[in-house]
Short mmCIF file of C-alpha atoms and ligand atoms in Angstrom, two decimals:
data_model
loop_
_atom_site.label_atom_id
_atom_site.label_comp_id
_atom_site.label_asym_id
_atom_site.label_seq_id
_atom_site.Cartn_x
_atom_site.Cartn_y
_atom_site.Cartn_z
CA MET A 1 -6.36 20.12 -21.21
CA GLU A 2 -8.71 17.56 -19.70
CA GLN A 3 -10.74 18.65 -16.69
CA TYR A 4 -13.57 17.24 -14.67
CA ALA A 5 -16.74 19.32 -14.62
CA ILE A 6 -18.92 18.40 -11.67
CA LYS A 7 -22.35 19.53 -10.60
CA GLY A 8 -22.57 18.68 -6.93
CA GLY A 9 -25.50 17.90 -4.71
CA ASN A 10 -26.64 14.46 -5.89
CA PRO A 11 -26.47 11.75 -3.22
CA LEU A 12 -24.56 8.84 -4.73
CA VAL A 13 -26.71 5.73 -4.75
CA GLY A 14 -26.10 2.27 -6.18
CA GLU A 15 -23.34 -0.28 -6.56
CA VAL A 16 -19.76 0.09 -7.63
CA GLU A 17 -17.27 -2.65 -8.45
CA ILE A 18 -13.70 -2.37 -7.18
CA GLY A 19 -10.73 -3.42 -9.32
CA GLY A 20 -7.28 -4.85 -8.61
CA ALA A 21 -4.89 -3.04 -6.30
CA LYS A 22 -2.46 -0.72 -8.12
CA ASN A 23 0.10 -0.87 -5.33
CA ALA A 24 0.06 -4.67 -5.37
CA ALA A 25 0.09 -4.90 -9.16
CA LEU A 26 3.22 -2.74 -9.52
CA PRO A 27 5.58 -5.01 -7.52
CA ILE A 28 3.90 -8.18 -8.77
CA LEU A 29 4.42 -7.17 -12.39
CA ALA A 30 8.05 -6.27 -11.67
CA ALA A 31 8.60 -9.56 -9.80
CA SER A 32 7.18 -11.56 -12.69
CA VAL A 33 10.47 -11.04 -14.58
CA MET A 34 12.31 -12.98 -11.84
CA THR A 35 11.68 -16.26 -13.65
CA ASP A 36 12.35 -17.24 -17.26
CA ASP A 37 9.00 -19.05 -17.26
CA THR A 38 5.79 -17.40 -18.36
CA VAL A 39 3.67 -15.70 -15.75
CA TYR A 40 -0.04 -14.87 -16.03
CA ILE A 41 -1.36 -12.01 -13.93
CA ASP A 42 -5.06 -11.34 -13.63
CA ASN A 43 -7.03 -8.48 -12.08
CA ILE A 44 -4.50 -5.78 -12.92
CA PRO A 45 -6.15 -2.36 -12.86
CA ASP A 46 -6.15 -0.52 -16.17
CA VAL A 47 -4.57 2.67 -14.83
CA TRP A 48 -1.79 4.93 -16.05
CA ASP A 49 0.92 3.83 -13.57
CA ILE A 50 0.47 0.20 -14.59
CA ARG A 51 0.56 1.02 -18.32
CA VAL A 52 3.76 2.98 -17.77
CA LEU A 53 5.46 0.15 -15.86
CA LEU A 54 4.50 -2.39 -18.54
CA LYS A 55 5.93 -0.08 -21.23
CA ALA A 56 9.17 0.29 -19.25
CA MET A 57 9.38 -3.49 -18.91
CA GLU A 58 8.90 -3.93 -22.66
CA ASN A 59 11.71 -1.46 -23.24
CA ILE A 60 14.20 -3.77 -21.49
CA GLY A 61 13.06 -6.77 -23.51
CA VAL A 62 10.31 -8.25 -21.34
CA MET A 63 7.54 -9.90 -23.38
CA VAL A 64 4.27 -8.33 -22.29
CA ARG A 65 1.02 -9.48 -23.85
CA ARG A 66 -2.32 -8.03 -22.84
CA GLU A 67 -4.85 -10.86 -22.84
CA ASN A 68 -7.65 -8.48 -21.98
CA ARG A 69 -8.06 -5.22 -20.12
CA HIS A 70 -7.16 -6.82 -16.77
CA LYS A 71 -5.03 -9.81 -17.65
CA VAL A 72 -1.47 -9.84 -18.86
CA THR A 73 1.03 -12.52 -19.83
CA ILE A 74 4.67 -11.78 -19.04
CA ASN A 75 7.90 -13.50 -19.94
CA GLY A 76 11.21 -12.16 -18.70
CA ALA A 77 13.48 -14.77 -20.33
CA ASN A 78 14.82 -12.40 -22.95
CA ILE A 79 15.59 -9.28 -21.00
CA ASN A 80 18.22 -7.52 -23.10
CA SER A 81 19.18 -4.68 -20.83
CA LEU A 82 19.75 -4.47 -17.10
CA VAL A 83 19.64 -0.71 -17.41
CA ALA A 84 16.13 0.65 -17.04
CA ASP A 85 16.35 4.31 -17.79
CA ASP A 86 13.71 5.83 -19.99
CA GLU A 87 11.00 8.43 -19.86
CA TYR A 88 8.56 5.84 -18.52
CA ILE A 89 10.71 4.60 -15.65
CA ARG A 90 11.25 8.14 -14.41
CA ARG A 91 7.55 8.92 -14.20
CA ILE A 92 6.38 6.46 -11.59
CA ARG A 93 7.38 5.29 -8.15
CA GLY A 94 6.67 1.61 -8.77
CA SER A 95 9.46 1.38 -11.34
CA TYR A 96 11.96 1.01 -8.51
CA TYR A 97 10.67 -2.50 -7.92
CA LEU A 98 12.69 -3.50 -10.97
CA ILE A 99 15.81 -2.91 -8.84
CA GLY A 100 14.96 -5.67 -6.35
CA ALA A 101 13.66 -7.96 -9.09
CA MET A 102 16.71 -7.63 -11.38
CA LEU A 103 19.23 -7.60 -8.53
CA GLY A 104 17.72 -10.84 -7.24
CA LYS A 105 17.70 -12.55 -10.62
CA TYR A 106 20.75 -11.11 -12.39
CA HIS A 107 22.78 -9.68 -9.48
CA TYR A 108 22.84 -6.42 -11.41
CA ALA A 109 20.47 -3.53 -12.00
CA GLU A 110 20.65 0.08 -13.05
CA VAL A 111 17.32 1.81 -12.68
CA ALA A 112 16.49 5.50 -12.92
CA LEU A 113 15.51 7.09 -9.63
CA PRO A 114 11.75 6.86 -9.39
CA GLY A 115 9.17 9.60 -9.80
CA GLY A 116 5.67 9.40 -8.36
CA CYS A 117 3.42 11.87 -6.61
CA ASP A 118 5.03 14.87 -4.94
CA ILE A 119 3.86 14.21 -1.39
CA GLY A 120 7.12 14.81 0.46
CA CYS A 121 10.68 13.57 0.53
CA ARG A 122 10.59 9.99 -0.69
CA ALA A 123 13.94 8.62 0.46
CA ILE A 124 15.22 5.19 -0.57
CA ASP A 125 17.89 4.78 2.12
CA GLN A 126 16.12 1.73 3.59
CA HIS A 127 16.06 0.01 0.20
CA ILE A 128 19.78 0.65 -0.15
CA LYS A 129 20.50 -0.50 3.39
CA GLY A 130 18.65 -3.76 2.70
CA PHE A 131 20.41 -4.43 -0.62
CA ARG A 132 23.80 -3.76 1.01
CA ALA A 133 22.96 -6.11 3.87
CA LEU A 134 22.44 -8.83 1.27
CA GLY A 135 25.93 -8.19 -0.09
CA ALA A 136 25.19 -5.82 -2.97
CA GLU A 137 27.14 -2.69 -3.80
CA VAL A 138 24.83 0.23 -4.34
CA CYS A 139 25.50 3.74 -5.59
CA ILE A 140 23.49 6.54 -7.11
CA GLU A 141 25.11 8.13 -10.17
CA HIS A 142 23.71 10.34 -12.92
CA GLY A 143 20.18 9.82 -11.66
CA LEU A 144 20.44 6.03 -11.67
CA VAL A 145 20.47 3.59 -8.78
CA LYS A 146 23.23 1.12 -9.68
CA THR A 147 23.51 -2.09 -7.78
CA GLN A 148 25.50 -5.27 -8.26
CA ALA A 149 26.58 -8.28 -6.27
CA GLU A 150 28.83 -11.27 -6.84
CA ARG A 151 26.66 -13.23 -4.46
CA LEU A 152 23.57 -12.31 -2.55
CA VAL A 153 23.60 -13.78 0.94
CA GLY A 154 20.69 -13.69 3.40
CA ASN A 155 21.00 -11.44 6.44
CA HIS A 156 19.13 -10.04 9.42
CA ILE A 157 17.82 -6.62 8.41
CA TYR A 158 16.14 -4.14 10.72
CA MET A 159 14.19 -1.46 8.83
CA ASP A 160 14.49 1.91 10.58
CA ILE A 161 11.14 2.88 9.07
CA SER A 162 8.25 0.63 8.21
CA SER A 163 8.50 1.25 4.47
CA VAL A 164 6.25 -0.46 1.94
CA GLY A 165 8.70 0.09 -0.91
CA ALA A 166 11.82 -1.00 0.99
CA THR A 167 10.15 -4.11 2.42
CA ILE A 168 9.00 -5.14 -1.05
CA ASN A 169 12.30 -4.41 -2.79
CA VAL A 170 14.42 -6.22 -0.21
CA MET A 171 12.01 -9.16 -0.10
CA MET A 172 12.36 -9.56 -3.88
CA ALA A 173 16.15 -9.55 -3.80
CA ALA A 174 16.22 -11.90 -0.79
CA VAL A 175 14.07 -14.67 -2.28
CA LEU A 176 16.93 -15.60 -4.60
CA ALA A 177 19.74 -14.94 -2.07
CA GLU A 178 21.66 -17.78 -0.42
CA GLY A 179 20.39 -18.70 3.03
CA ARG A 180 17.96 -16.97 5.34
CA THR A 181 16.89 -13.36 5.48
CA ILE A 182 14.89 -11.84 8.31
CA ILE A 183 13.31 -8.44 7.73
CA GLU A 184 12.31 -6.79 11.01
CA ASN A 185 9.95 -3.83 11.28
CA ALA A 186 8.63 -4.87 7.89
CA ALA A 187 5.65 -3.10 6.36
CA LYS A 188 2.39 -5.05 6.83
CA GLU A 189 0.25 -3.49 4.08
CA PRO A 190 -2.03 -5.86 2.12
CA HIS A 191 0.06 -5.32 -1.01
CA VAL A 192 3.20 -6.54 0.80
CA VAL A 193 1.30 -9.74 1.65
CA ASP A 194 0.00 -10.06 -1.90
CA LEU A 195 3.52 -9.83 -3.33
CA ALA A 196 4.75 -12.45 -0.83
CA ASN A 197 1.88 -14.75 -1.86
CA PHE A 198 2.74 -14.21 -5.51
CA LEU A 199 6.45 -14.93 -4.96
CA ASN A 200 5.53 -18.05 -2.97
CA SER A 201 3.34 -19.16 -5.88
CA MET A 202 6.52 -18.92 -7.99
CA GLY A 203 8.41 -21.19 -5.60
CA ALA A 204 9.80 -18.67 -3.10
CA ASP A 205 9.83 -19.47 0.63
CA ILE A 206 8.51 -16.42 2.49
CA LYS A 207 6.84 -16.61 5.88
CA GLY A 208 5.39 -13.92 8.11
CA ALA A 209 4.31 -11.37 5.48
CA GLY A 210 1.58 -9.28 7.11
CA THR A 211 3.45 -9.27 10.43
CA ASP A 212 6.41 -7.09 11.22
CA VAL A 213 8.90 -9.94 10.89
CA ILE A 214 9.27 -11.53 7.47
CA ARG A 215 11.41 -14.66 7.18
CA ILE A 216 12.72 -15.69 3.81
CA ARG A 217 14.62 -18.82 2.91
CA GLY A 218 16.43 -18.24 -0.38
CA VAL A 219 15.68 -20.59 -3.26
CA GLU A 220 17.74 -21.24 -6.37
CA LYS A 221 15.15 -20.20 -8.88
CA LEU A 222 11.55 -19.24 -9.36
CA HIS A 223 9.04 -20.73 -11.77
CA GLY A 224 5.97 -19.53 -13.66
CA SER A 225 2.66 -18.75 -11.99
CA ASP A 226 -0.93 -17.85 -12.68
CA TYR A 227 -1.94 -15.25 -10.14
CA THR A 228 -4.86 -12.94 -9.38
CA ILE A 229 -4.14 -9.63 -7.68
CA ILE A 230 -6.12 -8.55 -4.58
CA GLN A 231 -8.75 -5.83 -4.64
CA ASP A 232 -7.77 -2.21 -4.17
CA GLN A 233 -8.23 -1.05 -0.58
CA ILE A 234 -7.86 2.62 -1.45
CA GLU A 235 -10.18 2.61 -4.45
CA ALA A 236 -12.79 0.96 -2.20
CA GLY A 237 -12.19 3.47 0.60
CA THR A 238 -12.55 6.37 -1.82
CA TYR A 239 -16.04 5.24 -2.91
CA MET A 240 -16.99 4.63 0.72
CA PHE A 241 -16.16 8.26 1.45
CA ALA A 242 -17.94 9.35 -1.74
CA ALA A 243 -21.10 7.88 -0.20
CA ALA A 244 -20.41 9.69 3.09
CA VAL A 245 -19.82 13.17 1.68
CA THR A 246 -22.80 13.07 -0.69
CA LYS A 247 -25.19 11.68 1.94
CA GLY A 248 -25.58 8.65 -0.26
CA ASP A 249 -26.09 4.91 -0.04
CA VAL A 250 -23.44 2.94 -1.89
CA VAL A 251 -22.64 -0.76 -2.00
CA VAL A 252 -18.94 -1.12 -2.70
CA LYS A 253 -18.59 -4.56 -4.27
CA ASN A 254 -15.73 -6.98 -4.65
CA VAL A 255 -13.67 -5.85 -1.66
CA ILE A 256 -11.74 -7.49 1.16
CA PRO A 257 -13.60 -6.02 4.20
CA LYS A 258 -10.69 -6.87 6.55
CA HIS A 259 -8.50 -4.40 4.62
CA LEU A 260 -11.12 -1.68 5.12
CA GLU A 261 -11.49 -1.91 8.89
CA SER A 262 -9.74 1.35 9.77
CA ILE A 263 -11.73 3.16 7.07
CA SER A 264 -15.06 1.65 8.18
CA ALA A 265 -14.26 2.51 11.82
CA LYS A 266 -13.83 6.20 10.96
CA LEU A 267 -17.01 6.27 8.88
CA LEU A 268 -18.93 4.82 11.85
CA GLU A 269 -17.38 7.43 14.15
CA ILE A 270 -18.57 10.25 11.92
CA GLY A 271 -22.11 8.92 11.86
CA CYS A 272 -22.40 6.71 8.78
CA GLU A 273 -23.81 3.22 8.75
CA VAL A 274 -21.37 0.63 7.45
CA LYS A 275 -22.49 -2.92 6.79
CA GLU A 276 -20.31 -5.79 5.62
CA ILE A 277 -22.06 -8.31 3.42
CA ASP A 278 -19.62 -11.03 2.21
CA ASP A 279 -17.27 -9.25 -0.18
CA CYS A 280 -19.23 -5.99 -0.17
CA VAL A 281 -19.52 -3.03 2.16
CA ARG A 282 -22.54 -0.78 2.16
CA VAL A 283 -22.13 2.78 3.37
CA VAL A 284 -25.26 4.78 4.18
CA ALA A 285 -24.98 8.41 5.22
CA SER A 286 -28.44 9.45 6.31
CA LYS A 287 -27.46 11.61 9.30
CA PRO A 288 -25.34 14.78 9.49
CA LEU A 289 -21.62 13.95 9.61
CA MET A 290 -19.86 14.36 12.96
CA HIS A 291 -16.30 15.45 13.75
CA THR A 292 -13.48 13.09 14.73
CA HIS A 293 -9.70 12.95 14.96
CA VAL A 294 -7.51 10.76 12.82
CA LYS A 295 -3.81 10.07 12.41
CA THR A 296 -2.44 8.26 9.39
CA LEU A 297 -0.35 5.23 10.26
CA PRO A 298 1.13 2.17 8.58
CA TYR A 299 -1.32 -0.72 8.15
CA PRO A 300 -3.50 -1.63 10.01
CA GLY A 301 -3.75 2.06 10.91
CA PHE A 302 -5.65 4.60 8.88
CA PRO A 303 -3.94 4.81 5.45
CA THR A 304 -2.15 7.95 4.34
CA ASP A 305 -3.70 7.30 0.92
CA MET A 306 -7.13 8.00 2.49
CA GLN A 307 -6.07 11.15 4.36
CA ALA A 308 -7.39 13.65 1.82
CA GLN A 309 -10.70 11.80 1.44
CA ILE A 310 -11.42 11.86 5.19
CA THR A 311 -10.37 15.50 5.41
CA VAL A 312 -12.92 16.35 2.72
CA ALA A 313 -15.60 14.59 4.79
CA LEU A 314 -14.54 16.27 8.04
CA GLY A 315 -14.56 19.65 6.29
CA ILE A 316 -18.37 19.39 6.13
CA SER A 317 -18.87 17.63 9.48
CA LYS A 318 -20.23 19.22 12.66
CA GLY A 319 -17.52 20.44 15.03
CA THR A 320 -13.75 20.55 15.02
CA SER A 321 -11.60 17.69 13.78
CA ILE A 322 -7.86 17.14 13.70
CA VAL A 323 -6.13 15.15 10.98
CA THR A 324 -2.48 14.25 11.54
CA GLU A 325 -0.33 12.97 8.69
CA SER A 326 2.49 10.83 10.02
CA ILE A 327 3.77 9.12 6.85
CA PHE A 328 4.55 11.86 4.32
CA GLU A 329 5.62 15.46 4.93
CA ASN A 330 3.82 17.23 2.20
CA ARG A 331 0.39 15.75 1.91
CA PHE A 332 -1.89 18.70 2.66
CA LYS A 333 -1.31 20.62 -0.56
CA TYR A 334 -4.94 20.17 -1.56
CA VAL A 335 -6.17 22.13 1.47
CA ASP A 336 -5.74 25.45 -0.36
CA GLU A 337 -8.07 24.12 -3.04
CA LEU A 338 -10.66 23.07 -0.45
CA ILE A 339 -10.46 26.55 1.08
CA LYS A 340 -11.49 27.93 -2.33
CA MET A 341 -14.62 25.81 -1.89
CA GLY A 342 -15.37 27.35 1.49
CA ALA A 343 -13.58 24.93 3.84
CA ASN A 344 -12.30 26.24 7.14
CA ILE A 345 -9.04 24.34 7.56
CA LYS A 346 -5.70 25.43 8.98
CA VAL A 347 -2.57 23.36 8.42
CA GLU A 348 -0.05 23.63 11.24
CA GLY A 349 3.53 22.43 11.19
CA GLY A 350 2.98 20.73 7.82
CA ASP A 351 1.53 17.59 9.38
CA THR A 352 -1.64 18.66 11.18
CA ALA A 353 -4.88 19.95 9.76
CA ILE A 354 -7.33 21.62 12.12
CA ILE A 355 -10.73 21.51 10.55
CA ASP A 356 -13.75 23.54 11.61
CA GLY A 357 -16.57 21.91 9.75
CA VAL A 358 -18.66 24.16 7.50
CA GLU A 359 -22.22 23.47 6.43
CA LYS A 360 -21.38 22.94 2.78
CA TYR A 361 -18.77 23.38 0.09
CA THR A 362 -19.39 25.67 -2.84
CA GLY A 363 -18.26 24.84 -6.37
CA ALA A 364 -14.99 26.42 -7.55
CA SER A 365 -12.17 25.96 -10.08
CA ILE A 366 -9.56 23.83 -8.38
CA SER A 367 -6.50 21.81 -9.25
CA ALA A 368 -5.50 18.25 -8.28
CA PRO A 369 -2.03 18.27 -6.68
CA ASP A 370 -1.57 14.47 -6.69
CA LEU A 371 -3.44 11.20 -7.18
CA ARG A 372 -5.32 10.69 -3.91
CA ALA A 373 -5.88 14.37 -3.20
CA GLY A 374 -7.20 14.70 -6.76
CA ALA A 375 -9.79 12.01 -6.12
CA ALA A 376 -10.68 13.65 -2.78
CA LEU A 377 -11.23 17.02 -4.46
CA VAL A 378 -13.64 15.35 -6.89
CA LEU A 379 -15.55 14.06 -3.84
CA ALA A 380 -15.66 17.63 -2.51
CA GLY A 381 -17.08 18.74 -5.88
CA LEU A 382 -19.75 16.04 -5.70
CA ALA A 383 -20.77 17.30 -2.26
CA ALA A 384 -20.66 20.99 -3.19
CA ASP A 385 -23.36 23.42 -4.18
CA GLY A 386 -22.95 24.41 -7.81
CA ILE A 387 -20.28 23.57 -10.35
CA THR A 388 -16.70 22.54 -9.62
CA VAL A 389 -14.02 22.27 -12.28
CA VAL A 390 -10.99 20.11 -11.42
CA ASP A 391 -7.72 20.58 -13.34
CA ASN A 392 -4.71 18.29 -13.56
CA ILE A 393 -6.87 15.20 -13.52
CA HIS A 394 -4.12 13.15 -15.18
CA TYR A 395 -3.00 12.49 -11.58
CA ILE A 396 -6.28 10.73 -10.86
CA ALA A 397 -5.86 8.48 -13.91
CA ARG A 398 -2.62 7.17 -12.37
CA GLY A 399 -4.56 5.10 -9.89
CA TYR A 400 -8.32 5.06 -10.51
CA GLU A 401 -9.77 3.06 -13.37
CA ASP A 402 -12.82 4.66 -15.03
CA PHE A 403 -13.17 7.09 -12.15
CA HIS A 404 -15.80 9.42 -13.56
CA GLN A 405 -17.67 6.60 -15.31
CA LYS A 406 -18.01 4.67 -12.03
CA LEU A 407 -19.17 7.83 -10.25
CA ARG A 408 -21.73 8.44 -12.98
CA THR A 409 -23.23 4.98 -12.51
CA LEU A 410 -23.85 6.08 -8.91
CA GLY A 411 -25.73 9.14 -10.13
CA ALA A 412 -22.93 11.71 -10.06
CA GLN A 413 -23.12 14.59 -12.51
CA ILE A 414 -19.52 14.56 -13.66
CA GLU A 415 -18.06 14.88 -17.15
CA LEU A 416 -14.62 14.88 -18.67
CA VAL A 417 -14.31 18.10 -20.64
CA ASN A 418 -11.56 19.08 -23.06
CA SER A 419 -12.28 22.69 -23.84
CA GLU A 420 -14.03 25.82 -22.65
CA ARG A 421 -16.80 25.00 -25.13
CA GLU A 422 -17.40 21.57 -23.62
CA LEU A 423 -17.40 23.15 -20.18
CA GLN A 424 -20.05 25.68 -21.30
CA LYS A 425 -22.13 22.84 -22.71
CA PHE A 426 -21.91 21.04 -19.37
CA ARG A 427 -22.97 24.20 -17.53
CA LEU A 428 -25.99 24.60 -19.79
CA LYS A 429 -26.92 20.94 -19.49
CA VAL A 430 -26.86 20.79 -15.70
CA GLY A 431 -28.47 24.21 -15.29
N1 LIG B 1 11.07 6.25 3.67
C1 LIG B 1 12.37 6.51 4.03
N2 LIG B 1 13.34 5.73 3.51
C2 LIG B 1 13.09 4.73 2.65
C3 LIG B 1 11.77 4.46 2.27
C4 LIG B 1 10.76 5.25 2.80
O1 LIG B 1 12.63 7.43 4.81
O2 LIG B 1 14.04 4.07 2.20
C5 LIG B 1 9.99 7.07 4.23
C6 LIG B 1 9.23 7.86 3.14
O3 LIG B 1 9.90 9.07 2.84
C7 LIG B 1 7.88 8.05 3.76
C8 LIG B 1 7.70 6.78 4.60
O4 LIG B 1 9.00 6.22 4.76
O5 LIG B 1 7.91 9.14 4.62
C9 LIG B 1 6.79 5.73 3.98
O6 LIG B 1 7.24 5.41 2.68
P1 LIG B 1 6.96 4.01 1.99
O7 LIG B 1 8.25 3.49 1.50
O8 LIG B 1 6.14 3.16 2.89
O9 LIG B 1 6.06 4.47 0.77
P2 LIG B 1 6.29 4.18 -0.76
O10 LIG B 1 6.70 2.78 -0.97
O11 LIG B 1 7.07 5.29 -1.38
C10 LIG B 1 3.86 3.30 -1.08
C11 LIG B 1 2.72 3.60 -2.02
C12 LIG B 1 2.10 4.94 -1.67
C13 LIG B 1 1.64 4.91 -0.22
C14 LIG B 1 2.80 4.52 0.71
C15 LIG B 1 2.39 4.35 2.16
C16 LIG B 1 3.38 2.51 -4.05
C17 LIG B 1 3.86 2.61 -5.44
N3 LIG B 1 3.23 3.64 -3.38
O12 LIG B 1 4.80 4.34 -1.28
O13 LIG B 1 0.98 5.08 -2.52
O14 LIG B 1 1.17 6.17 0.14
O15 LIG B 1 3.38 3.27 0.26
O16 LIG B 1 1.39 3.38 2.28
O17 LIG B 1 3.07 1.43 -3.54
C18 LIG B 1 -0.54 6.20 -3.88
O18 LIG B 1 -0.93 5.11 -4.29
O19 LIG B 1 -1.14 7.27 -4.14
C19 LIG B 1 0.66 6.30 -3.06
C20 LIG B 1 1.31 7.42 -2.85
#
């Protein structure tokens, strides 16, 4: 089983290049089957979730051609099955974007209920509510979401929860519906905006993405496009916190600083220097980290996908901090692992972590419970005294391209090991 072996203590220094946003690429790839024309998508991250979605799309007859590691050509003219139910579909969350895409284009879709990280109940009632409002029948049978419509007709839809997935799915179905759709209390995340921009580049008429009211005028059909996905806000934020916890100095390149404002604000509060230079942010952590409080919120609030990374930083900051998770119910599972490394954190009521900062972490054998927490635990290992071994790192590969390689270019002592022997070799090498 693959593990990361980490010798902590090196300040990370240097430059790191950020790739395309996974959570924008997933819906954009799914939406690219909504036309029979060819679509070219650039800047896709080469991560496991994306590979799995592309495989699932191929399995229903979509032509997928990799032009290079980050560019793909897609043609959905010859889809031969409107039933997407295979081992791939069931593994990832993003597969449910095929429901909105196929419902919009073919008025029919059967897609296996999605998987994804186990971070709490991940209901899809708002997706279903939106599809029904557009005139579709929806039911869940034998593990599949089945939806069909004679006609899709625009409607006024109020989302009870600001849901990224539901906003995206309903937006996709609505672009090919008759008439106008208004989505209120829409999610405003950068990936929602990126999908809207992509759909508009295919001939859709979407206005207001990025605000909480999205207005869509249905069009008859969509055409081909050549589109470049935005940079990954969470990958960037993760390296910014890697600089903070290792007392480093890292220039995170190729980012959209606007998308990082809530993350930069918290880094400043805890005593780091953060400088924006064009499409780069430089994080310097030369002073001891200070405590703060943070609550995860929908964009532009502090992202739930950065909650574990900031908790790792606060775990070695001076004073007491409180982290409140308001998006998912079960996103503190990694805290037990941090406690093995010496953290003093108590989780109360499932959604609040009370953190008494300790001076340092100490290396331990720990296990990644999900994607973002896995990355955060690696950061803890990089900050810790001694050697940390992280298990279940396949989670990290779902969303971070070349994670350990990028960290190594910043001076991290981290290696992918496959056996006890390789781990021993690492121990000997790093002393
Ligand atoms: N919710 C409902 N009903 C719904 C939809 C959502 O109650 O119909 C609830 C969820 O249970 C959750 C909250 O609303 O408590 C927010 O869920 P949302 O739909 O916004 O999240 P998602 O679409 O399942 C995406 C990302 C997550 C990210 C969240 C929040 C993808 C594939 N996943 O999930 O990313 O945490 O938005 O920003 O885009 C990750 O990348 O590691 C990851 C988990």
